[in-house]
XYZ file of C-alpha atoms in Angstrom:
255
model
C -76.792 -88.999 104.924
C -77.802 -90.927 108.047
C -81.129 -89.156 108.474
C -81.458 -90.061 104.490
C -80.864 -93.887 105.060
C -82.883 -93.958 107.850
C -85.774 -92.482 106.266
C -85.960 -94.452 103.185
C -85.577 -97.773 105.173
C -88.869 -96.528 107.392
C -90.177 -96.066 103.729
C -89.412 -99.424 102.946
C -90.945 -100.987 106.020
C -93.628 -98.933 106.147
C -96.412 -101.475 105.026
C -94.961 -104.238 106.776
C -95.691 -101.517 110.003
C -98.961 -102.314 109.307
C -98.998 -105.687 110.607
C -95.711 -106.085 111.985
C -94.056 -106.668 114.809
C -90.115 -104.407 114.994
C -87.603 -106.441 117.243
C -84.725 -104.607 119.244
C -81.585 -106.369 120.467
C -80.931 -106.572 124.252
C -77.361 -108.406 126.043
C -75.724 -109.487 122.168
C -72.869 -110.956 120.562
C -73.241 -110.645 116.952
C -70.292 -111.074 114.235
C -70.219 -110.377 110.289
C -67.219 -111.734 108.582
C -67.032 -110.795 104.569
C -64.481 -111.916 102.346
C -62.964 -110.398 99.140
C -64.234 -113.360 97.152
C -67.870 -112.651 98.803
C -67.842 -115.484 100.933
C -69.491 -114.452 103.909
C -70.620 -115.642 107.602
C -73.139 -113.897 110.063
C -73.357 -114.869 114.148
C -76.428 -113.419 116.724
C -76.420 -114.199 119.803
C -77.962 -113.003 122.673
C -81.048 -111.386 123.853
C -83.766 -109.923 121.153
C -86.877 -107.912 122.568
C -90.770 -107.626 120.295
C -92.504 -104.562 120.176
C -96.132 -104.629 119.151
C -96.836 -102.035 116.788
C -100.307 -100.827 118.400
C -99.850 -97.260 119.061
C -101.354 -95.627 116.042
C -100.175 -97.691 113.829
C -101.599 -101.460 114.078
C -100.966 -104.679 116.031
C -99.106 -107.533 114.785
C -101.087 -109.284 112.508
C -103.672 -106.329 112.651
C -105.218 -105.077 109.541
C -104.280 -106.067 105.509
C -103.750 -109.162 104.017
C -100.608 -111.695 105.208
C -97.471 -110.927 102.966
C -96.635 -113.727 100.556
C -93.605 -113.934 97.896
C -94.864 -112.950 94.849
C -94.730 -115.202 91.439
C -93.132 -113.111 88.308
C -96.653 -111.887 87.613
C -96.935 -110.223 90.797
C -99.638 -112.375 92.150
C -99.185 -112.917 95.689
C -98.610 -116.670 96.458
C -101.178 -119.434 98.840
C -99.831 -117.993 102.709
C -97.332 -120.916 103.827
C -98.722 -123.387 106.859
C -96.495 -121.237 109.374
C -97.734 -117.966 108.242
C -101.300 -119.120 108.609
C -101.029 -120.589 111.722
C -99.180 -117.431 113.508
C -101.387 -114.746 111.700
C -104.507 -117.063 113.179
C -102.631 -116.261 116.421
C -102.101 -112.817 116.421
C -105.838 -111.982 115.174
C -106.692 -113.775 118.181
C -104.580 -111.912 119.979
C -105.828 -108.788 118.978
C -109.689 -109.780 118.817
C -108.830 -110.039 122.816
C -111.049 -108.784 125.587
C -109.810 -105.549 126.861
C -109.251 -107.046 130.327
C -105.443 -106.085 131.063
C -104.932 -109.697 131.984
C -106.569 -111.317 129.258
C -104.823 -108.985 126.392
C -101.354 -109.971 128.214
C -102.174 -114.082 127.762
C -103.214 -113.420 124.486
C -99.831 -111.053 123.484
C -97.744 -114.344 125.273
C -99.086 -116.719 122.700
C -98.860 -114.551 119.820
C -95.024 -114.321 120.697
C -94.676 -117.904 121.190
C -96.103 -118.096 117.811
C -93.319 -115.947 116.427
C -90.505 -118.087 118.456
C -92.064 -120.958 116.473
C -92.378 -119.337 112.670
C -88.729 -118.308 113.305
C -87.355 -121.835 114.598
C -88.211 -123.215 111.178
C -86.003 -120.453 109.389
C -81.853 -121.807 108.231
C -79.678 -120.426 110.585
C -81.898 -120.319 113.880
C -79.574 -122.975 116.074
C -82.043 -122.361 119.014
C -84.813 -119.629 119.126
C -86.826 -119.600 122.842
C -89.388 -116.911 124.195
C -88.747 -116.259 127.641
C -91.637 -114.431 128.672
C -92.277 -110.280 128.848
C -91.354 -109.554 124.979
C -87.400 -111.349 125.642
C -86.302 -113.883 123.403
C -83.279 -115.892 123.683
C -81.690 -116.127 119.868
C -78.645 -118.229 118.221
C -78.279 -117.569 114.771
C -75.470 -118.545 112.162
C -75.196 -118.246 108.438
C -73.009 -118.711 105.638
C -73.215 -118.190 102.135
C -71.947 -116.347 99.039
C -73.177 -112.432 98.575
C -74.642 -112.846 94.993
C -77.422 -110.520 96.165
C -78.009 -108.605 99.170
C -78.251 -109.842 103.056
C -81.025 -108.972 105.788
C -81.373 -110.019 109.228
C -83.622 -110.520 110.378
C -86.382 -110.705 107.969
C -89.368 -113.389 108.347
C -92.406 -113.309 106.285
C -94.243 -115.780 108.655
C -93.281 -113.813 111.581
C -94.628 -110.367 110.292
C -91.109 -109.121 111.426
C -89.706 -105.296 110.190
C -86.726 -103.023 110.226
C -83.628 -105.580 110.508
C -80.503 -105.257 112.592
C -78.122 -105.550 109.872
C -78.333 -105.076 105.974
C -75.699 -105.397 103.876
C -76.156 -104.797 99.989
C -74.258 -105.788 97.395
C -73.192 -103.173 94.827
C -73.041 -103.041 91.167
C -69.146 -101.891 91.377
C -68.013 -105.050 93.432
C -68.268 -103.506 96.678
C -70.573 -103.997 99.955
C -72.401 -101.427 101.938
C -73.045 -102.732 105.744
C -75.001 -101.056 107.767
C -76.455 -102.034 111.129
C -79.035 -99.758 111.924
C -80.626 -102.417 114.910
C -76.982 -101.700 116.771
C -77.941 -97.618 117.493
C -80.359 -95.491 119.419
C -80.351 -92.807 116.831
C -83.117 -90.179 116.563
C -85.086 -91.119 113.751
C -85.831 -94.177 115.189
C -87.100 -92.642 118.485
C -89.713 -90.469 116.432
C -91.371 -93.720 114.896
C -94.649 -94.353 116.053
C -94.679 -96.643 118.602
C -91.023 -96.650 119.718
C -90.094 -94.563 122.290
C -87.922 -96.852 124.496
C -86.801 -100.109 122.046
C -83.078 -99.313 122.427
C -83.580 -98.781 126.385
C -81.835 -102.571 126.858
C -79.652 -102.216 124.122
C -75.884 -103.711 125.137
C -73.257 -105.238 122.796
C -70.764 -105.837 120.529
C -70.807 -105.689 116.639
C -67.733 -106.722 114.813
C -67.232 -106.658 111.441
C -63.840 -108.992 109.789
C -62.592 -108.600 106.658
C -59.961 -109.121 104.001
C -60.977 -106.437 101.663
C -60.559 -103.114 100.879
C -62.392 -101.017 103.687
C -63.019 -98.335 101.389
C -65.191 -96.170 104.334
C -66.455 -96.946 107.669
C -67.551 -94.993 111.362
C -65.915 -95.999 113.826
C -63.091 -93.486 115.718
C -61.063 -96.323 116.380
C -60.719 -97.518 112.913
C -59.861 -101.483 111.885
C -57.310 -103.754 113.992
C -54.935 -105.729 111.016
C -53.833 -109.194 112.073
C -52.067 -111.605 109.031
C -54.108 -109.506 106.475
C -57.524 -109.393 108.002
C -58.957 -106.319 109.164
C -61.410 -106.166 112.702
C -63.495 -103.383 113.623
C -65.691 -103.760 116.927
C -68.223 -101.411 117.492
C -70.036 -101.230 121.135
C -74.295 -100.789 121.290
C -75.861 -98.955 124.242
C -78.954 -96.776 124.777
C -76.261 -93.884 123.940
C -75.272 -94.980 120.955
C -76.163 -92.351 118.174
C -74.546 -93.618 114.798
C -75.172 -97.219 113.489
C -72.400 -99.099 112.791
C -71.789 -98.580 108.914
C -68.251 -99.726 106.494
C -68.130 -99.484 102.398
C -65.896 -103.044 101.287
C -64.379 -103.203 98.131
C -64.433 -106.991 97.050
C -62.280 -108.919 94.164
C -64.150 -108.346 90.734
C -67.002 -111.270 89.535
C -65.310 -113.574 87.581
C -66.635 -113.545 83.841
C -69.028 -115.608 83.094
C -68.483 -118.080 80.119
């Protein structure tokens, strides 16, 4: 089932591969809290590292059109002022001499680029590039799970394959899984990535009042005054991504 998720998420992202860019966590923080009336809240912070996809697949920003939202026709919409200005970046970038020196410079701006597309995104509190593919991220949301929750996901930023997804089900439950959070094998046969979960280190916990009706972890959920905590801990080692089934309170009817 693992190898099955896995596969149909690189399905998934497999044009944005084209022209993307996939970002791995480093040092992290990050917690998802979910209630049974589908409030929810989402926390990163820590270190996040970019990883061109060049290797037989593309640059960032190399090849194909810029993705747009769509209108209800299907038409692709006018590229947004951000998305223009970093895919003008990263052509740049790529269009770069072949000098080792010159291709680095280049690869620096196009990241700064990125740090700047996602600084205008809700929830980025701070988002600074550091230099040598690190950036320094603190992100918090909250909302109401009508629909289904990526992160990260920017358009502008050409960015793939997200930490954390959590989809909202037809039967009033939640799926969460947090494929970013594991080193696990299908990953390491994508093109390109041999060594993005190398600085992988932290701690993913997921709070809840619901019904946990599944999850993965050995040492199951902590219960304090009703609410139920499971932490699960990211390294280079870590095989299975942190996954839990939540059964929420039914939708209430509309009038």
């Amino acid at each position: 089932m693992t190898m099955l998720i896995g596969r149909i998420g690189f399905a998934i992202a497999a044009p944005l591969l084209l022209l993307g860019c996939l970002l791995t966590p480093g040092k992290f923080v990050s917690t998802l809290s979910i209630n049974a009336d589908r409030s929810f809240s989402f926390t990163y912070r820590g270190e996040v590292y970019a990883n061109d996809m060049e290797d037989g697949i593309g640059g960032l920003g190399n090849g194909g059109d810029s993705i747009g939202e769509g209108d209800e026709n299907g038409d692709a919409e006018p590229a947004s002022e951000t998305q223009a200005s970093f895919s003008n970046t990263a052509m740049q970038a790529d269009a770069a001499p072949a000098r080792p020196e010159d291709k680095k410079r280049a690869t620096e701006a196009k990241r700064r680029a990125m740090a700047e597309a996602l600084s205008k995104e809700a929830g980025y509190r701070s988002v600074s590039y550091v230099g040598d593919g690190k950036f320094l991220i603190d992100y918090a949301i909250s909302g109401v799970l009508t629909h289904s929750f990526l992160y990260p996901f920017n358009v502008d930023a050409e960015i793939a394959l997200p930490f954390l997804v959590v989809e909202v089900r037809a039967n009033d439950s939640v799926r969460v899984r947090a494929p970013g959070f594991a080193n696990d094998s299908d990953s390491k046969s994508m093109p390109g990535k041999p060594d993005m979960a190398s600085k992988l280190d932290g701690v993913f916990t997921l709070d809840t009042n619901a019904e946990i009706v599944s999850q993965n972890n050995e040492d199951g959920a902590t219960v304090v005054g009703g609410r139920k905590t499971i932490r699960w801990r990211a390294t280079p080692l870590t095989k299975d991504a942190p996954s839990a089934v939540l059964k929420l309170a039914p939708r209430a009817a509309t009038p």
